[in-house]
mmCIF file of C-alpha atoms and ligand atoms in Angstrom:
data_model
loop_
_atom_site.group_PDB
_atom_site.id
_atom_site.type_symbol
_atom_site.label_atom_id
_atom_site.label_comp_id
_atom_site.label_asym_id
_atom_site.label_seq_id
_atom_site.Cartn_x
_atom_site.Cartn_y
_atom_site.Cartn_z
ATOM 1 C CA UNK A 1 -9.166 32.710 -39.725
ATOM 2 C CA UNK A 2 -5.623 31.703 -40.520
ATOM 3 C CA UNK A 3 -4.353 34.620 -38.110
ATOM 4 C CA UNK A 4 -6.451 33.058 -35.297
ATOM 5 C CA UNK A 5 -4.916 29.767 -35.851
ATOM 6 C CA UNK A 6 -1.474 30.994 -35.665
ATOM 7 C CA UNK A 7 -2.570 32.502 -32.448
ATOM 8 C CA UNK A 8 -3.665 29.426 -31.581
ATOM 9 C CA UNK A 9 -0.444 27.670 -32.506
ATOM 10 C CA UNK A 10 1.016 30.784 -30.404
ATOM 11 C CA UNK A 11 -0.883 29.851 -27.346
ATOM 12 C CA UNK A 12 -0.372 26.356 -27.291
ATOM 13 C CA UNK A 13 3.546 26.410 -27.771
ATOM 14 C CA UNK A 14 3.718 28.812 -24.741
ATOM 15 C CA UNK A 15 1.125 26.459 -22.979
ATOM 16 C CA UNK A 16 3.782 23.538 -23.723
ATOM 17 C CA UNK A 17 6.874 25.595 -22.765
ATOM 18 C CA UNK A 18 4.585 26.849 -19.652
ATOM 19 C CA UNK A 19 4.049 23.386 -18.674
ATOM 20 C CA UNK A 20 7.299 21.959 -19.156
ATOM 21 C CA UNK A 21 8.466 25.037 -17.227
ATOM 22 C CA UNK A 22 6.133 24.113 -14.392
ATOM 23 C CA UNK A 23 6.845 19.943 -14.598
ATOM 24 C CA UNK A 24 10.543 21.445 -13.732
ATOM 25 C CA UNK A 25 9.728 23.560 -11.167
ATOM 26 C CA UNK A 26 7.511 20.579 -9.584
ATOM 27 C CA UNK A 27 10.756 18.294 -9.965
ATOM 28 C CA UNK A 28 13.333 20.568 -8.684
ATOM 29 C CA UNK A 29 12.034 22.925 -6.320
ATOM 30 C CA UNK A 30 8.326 21.845 -5.987
ATOM 31 C CA UNK A 31 6.467 19.346 -4.134
ATOM 32 C CA UNK A 32 8.083 16.673 -6.602
ATOM 33 C CA UNK A 33 11.503 17.448 -5.547
ATOM 34 C CA UNK A 34 13.446 14.700 -3.550
ATOM 35 C CA UNK A 35 13.417 15.756 0.129
ATOM 36 C CA UNK A 36 16.628 16.133 1.878
ATOM 37 C CA UNK A 37 17.235 13.582 3.964
ATOM 38 C CA UNK A 38 15.470 14.034 7.473
ATOM 39 C CA UNK A 39 13.403 16.847 6.173
ATOM 40 C CA UNK A 40 10.955 17.720 9.005
ATOM 41 C CA UNK A 41 7.304 18.005 8.253
ATOM 42 C CA UNK A 42 5.948 21.427 9.312
ATOM 43 C CA UNK A 43 4.184 21.710 12.537
ATOM 44 C CA UNK A 44 0.135 20.852 11.934
ATOM 45 C CA UNK A 45 -0.396 24.295 12.768
ATOM 46 C CA UNK A 46 1.913 25.575 10.038
ATOM 47 C CA UNK A 47 0.370 23.692 7.421
ATOM 48 C CA UNK A 48 -2.662 24.717 5.135
ATOM 49 C CA UNK A 49 -4.994 22.171 3.451
ATOM 50 C CA UNK A 50 -8.460 21.457 3.324
ATOM 51 C CA UNK A 51 -9.815 17.889 2.650
ATOM 52 C CA UNK A 52 -13.058 15.907 3.237
ATOM 53 C CA UNK A 53 -13.157 12.744 5.540
ATOM 54 C CA UNK A 54 -14.761 9.753 4.891
ATOM 55 C CA UNK A 55 -18.083 10.508 6.307
ATOM 56 C CA UNK A 56 -18.280 13.678 4.345
ATOM 57 C CA UNK A 57 -16.764 16.470 6.762
ATOM 58 C CA UNK A 58 -14.537 19.045 5.965
ATOM 59 C CA UNK A 59 -10.974 18.483 7.440
ATOM 60 C CA UNK A 60 -7.938 20.041 7.972
ATOM 61 C CA UNK A 61 -4.541 20.137 9.878
ATOM 62 C CA UNK A 62 -6.735 22.283 12.612
ATOM 63 C CA UNK A 63 -8.912 19.321 12.826
ATOM 64 C CA UNK A 64 -5.876 17.490 14.613
ATOM 65 C CA UNK A 65 -4.826 20.059 17.102
ATOM 66 C CA UNK A 66 -5.888 19.065 20.589
ATOM 67 C CA UNK A 67 -4.743 15.362 20.508
ATOM 68 C CA UNK A 68 -2.060 13.606 19.373
ATOM 69 C CA UNK A 69 -2.048 12.260 15.711
ATOM 70 C CA UNK A 70 -0.673 9.420 13.533
ATOM 71 C CA UNK A 71 -1.039 10.373 9.884
ATOM 72 C CA UNK A 72 0.531 8.318 6.900
ATOM 73 C CA UNK A 73 -0.307 8.688 2.845
ATOM 74 C CA UNK A 74 -1.323 5.966 0.739
ATOM 75 C CA UNK A 75 -4.350 4.850 -1.753
ATOM 76 C CA UNK A 76 -6.508 2.106 -1.459
ATOM 77 C CA UNK A 77 -5.760 0.343 -4.752
ATOM 78 C CA UNK A 78 -2.379 -0.220 -3.105
ATOM 79 C CA UNK A 79 -2.127 -4.507 -2.439
ATOM 80 C CA UNK A 80 0.814 -4.330 -0.230
ATOM 81 C CA UNK A 81 2.297 -1.176 1.741
ATOM 82 C CA UNK A 82 -1.164 0.453 2.446
ATOM 83 C CA UNK A 83 -3.294 -2.915 3.882
ATOM 84 C CA UNK A 84 0.008 -4.060 5.465
ATOM 85 C CA UNK A 85 0.474 -0.286 7.164
ATOM 86 C CA UNK A 86 -3.148 -0.129 7.867
ATOM 87 C CA UNK A 87 -3.386 -3.341 9.765
ATOM 88 C CA UNK A 88 -0.014 -2.460 11.352
ATOM 89 C CA UNK A 89 -1.712 0.603 12.612
ATOM 90 C CA UNK A 90 -4.859 -1.188 13.668
ATOM 91 C CA UNK A 91 -2.331 -3.771 15.640
ATOM 92 C CA UNK A 92 -0.745 -0.884 17.721
ATOM 93 C CA UNK A 93 -4.291 0.528 18.274
ATOM 94 C CA UNK A 94 -5.348 -2.492 19.777
ATOM 95 C CA UNK A 95 -1.704 -2.726 22.014
ATOM 96 C CA UNK A 96 -2.878 0.971 23.339
ATOM 97 C CA UNK A 97 -6.355 -0.752 24.108
ATOM 98 C CA UNK A 98 -8.614 2.397 25.625
ATOM 99 C CA UNK A 99 -6.208 5.197 25.073
ATOM 100 C CA UNK A 100 -6.263 4.853 21.344
ATOM 101 C CA UNK A 101 -9.666 7.060 21.351
ATOM 102 C CA UNK A 102 -7.377 9.794 22.670
ATOM 103 C CA UNK A 103 -5.168 9.689 19.096
ATOM 104 C CA UNK A 104 -6.292 11.138 15.519
ATOM 105 C CA UNK A 105 -5.775 8.707 13.288
ATOM 106 C CA UNK A 106 -5.633 9.680 9.494
ATOM 107 C CA UNK A 107 -5.059 7.823 6.163
ATOM 108 C CA UNK A 108 -4.357 10.557 3.539
ATOM 109 C CA UNK A 109 -5.049 9.148 -0.198
ATOM 110 C CA UNK A 110 -2.402 10.512 -2.891
ATOM 111 C CA UNK A 111 -4.826 8.950 -5.301
ATOM 112 C CA UNK A 112 -8.117 11.324 -5.182
ATOM 113 C CA UNK A 113 -8.908 10.323 -8.735
ATOM 114 C CA UNK A 114 -9.719 6.793 -7.592
ATOM 115 C CA UNK A 115 -10.255 7.422 -3.873
ATOM 116 C CA UNK A 116 -13.488 9.149 -3.639
ATOM 117 C CA UNK A 117 -15.494 9.852 -0.076
ATOM 118 C CA UNK A 118 -17.336 6.695 -0.539
ATOM 119 C CA UNK A 119 -14.147 4.366 -1.726
ATOM 120 C CA UNK A 120 -12.319 5.829 1.363
ATOM 121 C CA UNK A 121 -15.281 4.963 3.798
ATOM 122 C CA UNK A 122 -15.611 1.499 2.464
ATOM 123 C CA UNK A 123 -11.874 0.757 2.711
ATOM 124 C CA UNK A 124 -11.262 1.999 6.164
ATOM 125 C CA UNK A 125 -14.333 0.345 7.243
ATOM 126 C CA UNK A 126 -12.519 -2.935 7.261
ATOM 127 C CA UNK A 127 -9.551 -1.757 9.798
ATOM 128 C CA UNK A 128 -9.373 -0.202 13.396
ATOM 129 C CA UNK A 129 -12.725 2.263 14.113
ATOM 130 C CA UNK A 130 -10.070 4.994 14.918
ATOM 131 C CA UNK A 131 -8.742 5.396 11.520
ATOM 132 C CA UNK A 132 -10.167 8.277 9.325
ATOM 133 C CA UNK A 133 -9.789 8.245 5.841
ATOM 134 C CA UNK A 134 -9.337 11.655 3.869
ATOM 135 C CA UNK A 135 -9.123 12.654 0.310
ATOM 136 C CA UNK A 136 -9.897 15.840 -1.565
ATOM 137 C CA UNK A 137 -9.042 17.607 -4.947
ATOM 138 C CA UNK A 138 -5.502 16.869 -6.197
ATOM 139 C CA UNK A 139 -4.579 20.410 -5.280
ATOM 140 C CA UNK A 140 -5.362 20.245 -1.632
ATOM 141 C CA UNK A 141 -3.534 16.674 -1.641
ATOM 142 C CA UNK A 142 -0.680 18.224 -3.049
ATOM 143 C CA UNK A 143 -0.564 20.873 -0.567
ATOM 144 C CA UNK A 144 -1.165 18.052 2.205
ATOM 145 C CA UNK A 145 1.950 15.993 1.010
ATOM 146 C CA UNK A 146 4.067 19.330 0.824
ATOM 147 C CA UNK A 147 2.919 20.427 4.547
ATOM 148 C CA UNK A 148 4.463 16.844 5.342
ATOM 149 C CA UNK A 149 7.550 17.201 3.274
ATOM 150 C CA UNK A 150 6.270 13.676 1.454
ATOM 151 C CA UNK A 151 6.164 12.625 -2.091
ATOM 152 C CA UNK A 152 4.074 10.917 -4.157
ATOM 153 C CA UNK A 153 4.178 9.769 -7.916
ATOM 154 C CA UNK A 154 1.748 8.406 -10.268
ATOM 155 C CA UNK A 155 3.423 5.563 -12.119
ATOM 156 C CA UNK A 156 1.724 3.829 -15.003
ATOM 157 C CA UNK A 157 2.124 -0.154 -15.283
ATOM 158 C CA UNK A 158 2.625 -2.531 -17.902
ATOM 159 C CA UNK A 159 -1.429 -3.389 -18.183
ATOM 160 C CA UNK A 160 -2.203 0.308 -19.208
ATOM 161 C CA UNK A 161 -3.382 1.099 -15.061
ATOM 162 C CA UNK A 162 -1.454 3.046 -12.909
ATOM 163 C CA UNK A 163 0.077 2.757 -9.265
ATOM 164 C CA UNK A 164 1.451 5.334 -6.606
ATOM 165 C CA UNK A 165 4.665 5.817 -5.400
ATOM 166 C CA UNK A 166 4.366 7.485 -1.801
ATOM 167 C CA UNK A 167 6.256 8.210 1.246
ATOM 168 C CA UNK A 168 5.047 4.755 3.294
ATOM 169 C CA UNK A 169 6.557 6.564 6.805
ATOM 170 C CA UNK A 170 3.786 6.908 9.739
ATOM 171 C CA UNK A 171 4.074 10.695 11.040
ATOM 172 C CA UNK A 172 3.560 10.987 14.608
ATOM 173 C CA UNK A 173 2.766 14.643 16.055
ATOM 174 C CA UNK A 174 1.418 15.690 19.565
ATOM 175 C CA UNK A 175 -1.509 17.216 20.893
ATOM 176 C CA UNK A 176 -0.187 20.838 20.135
ATOM 177 C CA UNK A 177 0.496 19.760 16.320
ATOM 178 C CA UNK A 178 4.256 19.225 16.887
ATOM 179 C CA UNK A 179 6.155 16.697 14.903
ATOM 180 C CA UNK A 180 7.463 14.075 17.071
ATOM 181 C CA UNK A 181 8.862 11.454 14.828
ATOM 182 C CA UNK A 182 7.863 8.909 12.250
ATOM 183 C CA UNK A 183 7.458 4.860 12.199
ATOM 184 C CA UNK A 184 9.302 3.491 9.324
ATOM 185 C CA UNK A 185 6.986 1.267 7.077
ATOM 186 C CA UNK A 186 6.022 -2.237 8.792
ATOM 187 C CA UNK A 187 8.349 -1.576 11.832
ATOM 188 C CA UNK A 188 7.699 -3.856 14.422
ATOM 189 C CA UNK A 189 5.040 -3.223 17.394
ATOM 190 C CA UNK A 190 7.492 -3.100 19.988
ATOM 191 C CA UNK A 191 9.387 0.085 18.509
ATOM 192 C CA UNK A 192 6.357 1.554 17.352
ATOM 193 C CA UNK A 193 4.161 1.529 20.309
ATOM 194 C CA UNK A 194 6.524 3.329 22.572
ATOM 195 C CA UNK A 195 6.788 5.948 19.974
ATOM 196 C CA UNK A 196 3.246 6.502 19.819
ATOM 197 C CA UNK A 197 3.387 6.575 23.592
ATOM 198 C CA UNK A 198 5.851 9.338 23.265
ATOM 199 C CA UNK A 199 4.020 11.444 21.093
ATOM 200 C CA UNK A 200 1.157 11.113 23.699
ATOM 201 C CA UNK A 201 3.091 11.925 26.703
ATOM 202 C CA UNK A 202 5.339 14.746 25.086
ATOM 203 C CA UNK A 203 2.849 17.808 25.868
ATOM 204 C CA UNK A 204 1.831 16.294 29.277
ATOM 205 C CA UNK A 205 5.732 16.507 30.280
ATOM 206 C CA UNK A 206 5.741 20.003 29.270
ATOM 207 C CA UNK A 207 2.622 21.133 31.107
ATOM 208 C CA UNK A 208 4.162 19.367 34.332
ATOM 209 C CA UNK B 1 -24.210 -26.167 -0.884
ATOM 210 C CA UNK B 2 -21.540 -23.642 -1.340
ATOM 211 C CA UNK B 3 -19.279 -26.015 1.310
ATOM 212 C CA UNK B 4 -19.688 -29.048 -0.875
ATOM 213 C CA UNK B 5 -18.856 -26.896 -4.001
ATOM 214 C CA UNK B 6 -15.762 -25.780 -2.416
ATOM 215 C CA UNK B 7 -14.676 -29.352 -1.021
ATOM 216 C CA UNK B 8 -15.316 -30.628 -4.651
ATOM 217 C CA UNK B 9 -13.227 -27.994 -6.060
ATOM 218 C CA UNK B 10 -10.580 -28.720 -3.488
ATOM 219 C CA UNK B 11 -10.863 -32.400 -4.072
ATOM 220 C CA UNK B 12 -10.204 -31.864 -7.851
ATOM 221 C CA UNK B 13 -7.220 -29.273 -7.325
ATOM 222 C CA UNK B 14 -5.439 -30.725 -4.340
ATOM 223 C CA UNK B 15 -4.217 -34.176 -6.014
ATOM 224 C CA UNK B 16 -3.274 -31.831 -9.261
ATOM 225 C CA UNK B 17 -0.925 -29.851 -7.044
ATOM 226 C CA UNK B 18 0.470 -32.989 -5.482
ATOM 227 C CA UNK B 19 0.818 -34.692 -8.951
ATOM 228 C CA UNK B 20 2.901 -31.818 -10.262
ATOM 229 C CA UNK B 21 6.073 -32.863 -7.806
ATOM 230 C CA UNK B 22 7.161 -35.599 -10.524
ATOM 231 C CA UNK B 23 10.253 -33.866 -11.623
ATOM 232 C CA UNK B 24 13.585 -33.152 -9.706
ATOM 233 C CA UNK B 25 14.406 -29.402 -9.619
ATOM 234 C CA UNK B 26 11.318 -27.999 -9.225
ATOM 235 C CA UNK B 27 9.619 -31.343 -7.868
ATOM 236 C CA UNK B 28 11.354 -30.682 -4.793
ATOM 237 C CA UNK B 29 9.958 -26.868 -4.021
ATOM 238 C CA UNK B 30 7.865 -26.739 -1.032
ATOM 239 C CA UNK B 31 5.514 -23.754 -0.675
ATOM 240 C CA UNK B 32 4.249 -23.127 3.247
ATOM 241 C CA UNK B 33 2.570 -20.475 5.123
ATOM 242 C CA UNK B 34 0.762 -19.236 1.795
ATOM 243 C CA UNK B 35 -2.282 -16.480 2.293
ATOM 244 C CA UNK B 36 -3.633 -13.567 0.897
ATOM 245 C CA UNK B 37 -6.007 -10.746 1.676
ATOM 246 C CA UNK B 38 -9.635 -10.619 0.824
ATOM 247 C CA UNK B 39 -10.452 -7.864 -2.098
ATOM 248 C CA UNK B 40 -12.953 -5.388 -2.507
ATOM 249 C CA UNK B 41 -14.725 -5.951 -5.990
ATOM 250 C CA UNK B 42 -12.343 -6.849 -8.620
ATOM 251 C CA UNK B 43 -10.910 -3.232 -9.299
ATOM 252 C CA UNK B 44 -8.210 -3.344 -7.007
ATOM 253 C CA UNK B 45 -5.096 -5.757 -7.276
ATOM 254 C CA UNK B 46 -4.733 -8.301 -5.082
ATOM 255 C CA UNK B 47 -1.699 -9.866 -3.075
ATOM 256 C CA UNK B 48 -0.376 -12.887 -2.025
ATOM 257 C CA UNK B 49 2.156 -14.159 0.489
ATOM 258 C CA UNK B 50 4.148 -17.533 0.912
ATOM 259 C CA UNK B 51 7.198 -19.289 1.865
ATOM 260 C CA UNK B 52 8.777 -20.984 -1.105
ATOM 261 C CA UNK B 53 11.298 -23.856 -0.014
ATOM 262 C CA UNK B 54 13.613 -25.461 -2.057
ATOM 263 C CA UNK B 55 14.025 -29.084 -0.412
ATOM 264 C CA UNK B 56 16.193 -30.680 -3.130
ATOM 265 C CA UNK B 57 19.763 -30.602 -4.144
ATOM 266 C CA UNK B 58 19.764 -28.994 -7.297
ATOM 267 C CA UNK B 59 19.136 -24.991 -8.297
ATOM 268 C CA UNK B 60 15.335 -24.000 -9.074
ATOM 269 C CA UNK B 61 14.459 -20.582 -10.915
ATOM 270 C CA UNK B 62 10.977 -19.410 -10.352
ATOM 271 C CA UNK B 63 10.105 -17.965 -13.648
ATOM 272 C CA UNK B 64 6.344 -16.566 -13.472
ATOM 273 C CA UNK B 65 3.078 -17.312 -11.704
ATOM 274 C CA UNK B 66 -0.330 -18.835 -13.270
ATOM 275 C CA UNK B 67 -3.834 -18.523 -11.578
ATOM 276 C CA UNK B 68 -7.215 -18.437 -12.778
ATOM 277 C CA UNK B 69 -7.925 -15.786 -10.438
ATOM 278 C CA UNK B 70 -6.237 -12.982 -11.898
ATOM 279 C CA UNK B 71 -5.311 -12.000 -15.791
ATOM 280 C CA UNK B 72 -1.805 -10.754 -14.836
ATOM 281 C CA UNK B 73 -0.114 -12.740 -11.676
ATOM 282 C CA UNK B 74 3.292 -11.471 -10.858
ATOM 283 C CA UNK B 75 5.849 -11.358 -8.303
ATOM 284 C CA UNK B 76 6.768 -8.063 -6.974
ATOM 285 C CA UNK B 77 9.290 -6.192 -4.864
ATOM 286 C CA UNK B 78 8.290 -3.851 -2.546
ATOM 287 C CA UNK B 79 11.363 -1.342 -1.870
ATOM 288 C CA UNK B 80 11.538 1.907 0.263
ATOM 289 C CA UNK B 81 14.481 4.439 -0.359
ATOM 290 C CA UNK B 82 16.120 6.453 2.286
ATOM 291 C CA UNK B 83 13.643 9.143 2.322
ATOM 292 C CA UNK B 84 10.760 6.651 3.284
ATOM 293 C CA UNK B 85 9.264 6.869 -0.471
ATOM 294 C CA UNK B 86 7.612 2.953 -1.301
ATOM 295 C CA UNK B 87 7.856 1.559 -4.634
ATOM 296 C CA UNK B 88 6.858 -1.645 -6.211
ATOM 297 C CA UNK B 89 8.244 -3.370 -9.522
ATOM 298 C CA UNK B 90 8.408 -6.877 -11.130
ATOM 299 C CA UNK B 91 11.000 -8.945 -10.068
ATOM 300 C CA UNK B 92 11.865 -11.252 -12.841
ATOM 301 C CA UNK B 93 13.001 -14.697 -12.226
ATOM 302 C CA UNK B 94 14.294 -15.580 -8.729
ATOM 303 C CA UNK B 95 16.875 -18.405 -8.264
ATOM 304 C CA UNK B 96 16.305 -20.457 -4.811
ATOM 305 C CA UNK B 97 19.247 -22.557 -4.064
ATOM 306 C CA UNK B 98 19.146 -25.649 -2.379
ATOM 307 C CA UNK B 99 18.106 -25.544 0.956
ATOM 308 C CA UNK B 100 17.129 -21.912 0.579
ATOM 309 C CA UNK B 101 13.483 -20.475 1.221
ATOM 310 C CA UNK B 102 12.378 -17.226 -0.531
ATOM 311 C CA UNK B 103 10.026 -15.438 1.455
ATOM 312 C CA UNK B 104 7.063 -13.140 -0.173
ATOM 313 C CA UNK B 105 6.063 -11.092 3.004
ATOM 314 C CA UNK B 106 4.658 -7.927 3.800
ATOM 315 C CA UNK B 107 7.600 -5.165 3.325
ATOM 316 C CA UNK B 108 9.469 -7.131 0.709
ATOM 317 C CA UNK B 109 7.859 -9.759 -2.144
ATOM 318 C CA UNK B 110 4.502 -10.413 -3.068
ATOM 319 C CA UNK B 111 2.654 -12.322 -5.628
ATOM 320 C CA UNK B 112 0.803 -9.537 -7.046
ATOM 321 C CA UNK B 113 -2.769 -10.511 -8.680
ATOM 322 C CA UNK B 114 -3.726 -7.728 -11.250
ATOM 323 C CA UNK B 115 -7.041 -7.676 -13.333
ATOM 324 C CA UNK B 116 -8.552 -10.230 -10.723
ATOM 325 C CA UNK B 117 -11.378 -12.203 -12.394
ATOM 326 C CA UNK B 118 -13.435 -12.602 -9.438
ATOM 327 C CA UNK B 119 -13.526 -10.748 -5.829
ATOM 328 C CA UNK B 120 -11.396 -12.679 -3.092
ATOM 329 C CA UNK B 121 -13.487 -13.519 -0.549
ATOM 330 C CA UNK B 122 -12.477 -14.150 2.861
ATOM 331 C CA UNK B 123 -12.610 -17.933 3.727
ATOM 332 C CA UNK B 124 -12.245 -19.301 0.753
ATOM 333 C CA UNK B 125 -8.806 -20.269 -1.469
ATOM 334 C CA UNK B 126 -7.779 -19.933 -5.013
ATOM 335 C CA UNK B 127 -5.489 -22.347 -6.848
ATOM 336 C CA UNK B 128 -1.768 -20.370 -7.343
ATOM 337 C CA UNK B 129 0.710 -22.186 -10.066
ATOM 338 C CA UNK B 130 4.492 -21.565 -9.804
ATOM 339 C CA UNK B 131 6.248 -22.035 -12.822
ATOM 340 C CA UNK B 132 9.829 -23.059 -12.861
ATOM 341 C CA UNK B 133 12.686 -22.697 -15.591
ATOM 342 C CA UNK B 134 12.878 -26.488 -15.773
ATOM 343 C CA UNK B 135 9.173 -26.650 -16.782
ATOM 344 C CA UNK B 136 8.381 -27.725 -13.460
ATOM 345 C CA UNK B 137 4.870 -26.305 -11.937
ATOM 346 C CA UNK B 138 4.033 -26.323 -8.267
ATOM 347 C CA UNK B 139 0.474 -25.354 -7.168
ATOM 348 C CA UNK B 140 -0.871 -24.494 -4.107
ATOM 349 C CA UNK B 141 -4.197 -23.460 -2.731
ATOM 350 C CA UNK B 142 -3.840 -20.317 -1.251
ATOM 351 C CA UNK B 143 -5.987 -19.144 2.049
ATOM 352 C CA UNK B 144 -8.026 -15.702 1.512
ATOM 353 C CA UNK B 145 -7.868 -13.962 5.050
ATOM 354 C CA UNK B 146 -9.395 -10.756 5.815
ATOM 355 C CA UNK B 147 -8.566 -7.715 4.427
ATOM 356 C CA UNK B 148 -6.786 -6.595 7.661
ATOM 357 C CA UNK B 149 -4.899 -9.782 7.933
ATOM 358 C CA UNK B 150 -1.292 -9.328 8.907
ATOM 359 C CA UNK B 151 -0.086 -13.138 8.537
ATOM 360 C CA UNK B 152 -1.127 -16.318 7.566
ATOM 361 C CA UNK B 153 -2.744 -16.930 11.260
ATOM 362 C CA UNK B 154 -2.692 -13.558 13.221
HETATM 363 CU CU1 CU C 1 2.509 -5.059 -6.689
#
């Protein structure tokens, strides 16, 4: 009995040390590491993650190949940045008119704990119909964030709740999955829309 | 029936907002272009935006917010670092010099409405009271726009 509890403590101690090491790795070298300024996302063809869209379909980076893509990270309990970004994107899509149909537009949650498939479905319903909401397991979300060279962090709030810090830039990829550029948080429409057009024309220019 | 109720509520709250402008300092604060977004239920925090103008000739300091809509209203600042990562933090006190306007707007500051006591319904309004260091208060009726609203009128 005694021996077992010693073993138990030993295992617990190892567990704590292991977790500390993992936490250290996460912050220094892992996905939690601060990204060098200008770190480029991988091409979509080199990313590897599997998520579920707001209609319950299995999706991943391969889902996005074939059409240009607008992608960004957020969470539905976000009162300011995320509805602003979703509303801005909706506005840009309106400006693109019929061309908006040629785009993949994905909102990937960094808060899978609260953002279930149902929560995502309810939320994206209020914005432009082209916008898809993606969620999944903690691990798969982390892999997606890593592929985009983005970051996120859970932050406790005074009222015992939590909020998420996250990369607020909007990522643009061409139809071949190559990263084109980012649109900064709340960048005006007159800068954003030409960037999207550029992502849409990228592979056309090359094919010509 | 509902519209009569809203009209009655507005009749009760509107003069209240005007009546608080008795003091100098906070009494010369004008709030314009207030708006907020509708919420889905009460589990997610809401946000409200507005322009707060000091039309007087004394400094005023905004110290806090009060509303029956939310258990914990606070002014927050969203900041985005050079890596494009956004975070939100409480602002504390905001000094507004004579003639100056402080804007709460997407991309900058917002009135964060935590612990909603009722859903924020599009088309309705709610009273939000701004508290100042001189003891003065200014109450505004904040219109609730759609979830995808981008400003007070678009
Ligand atoms: Cu906030």
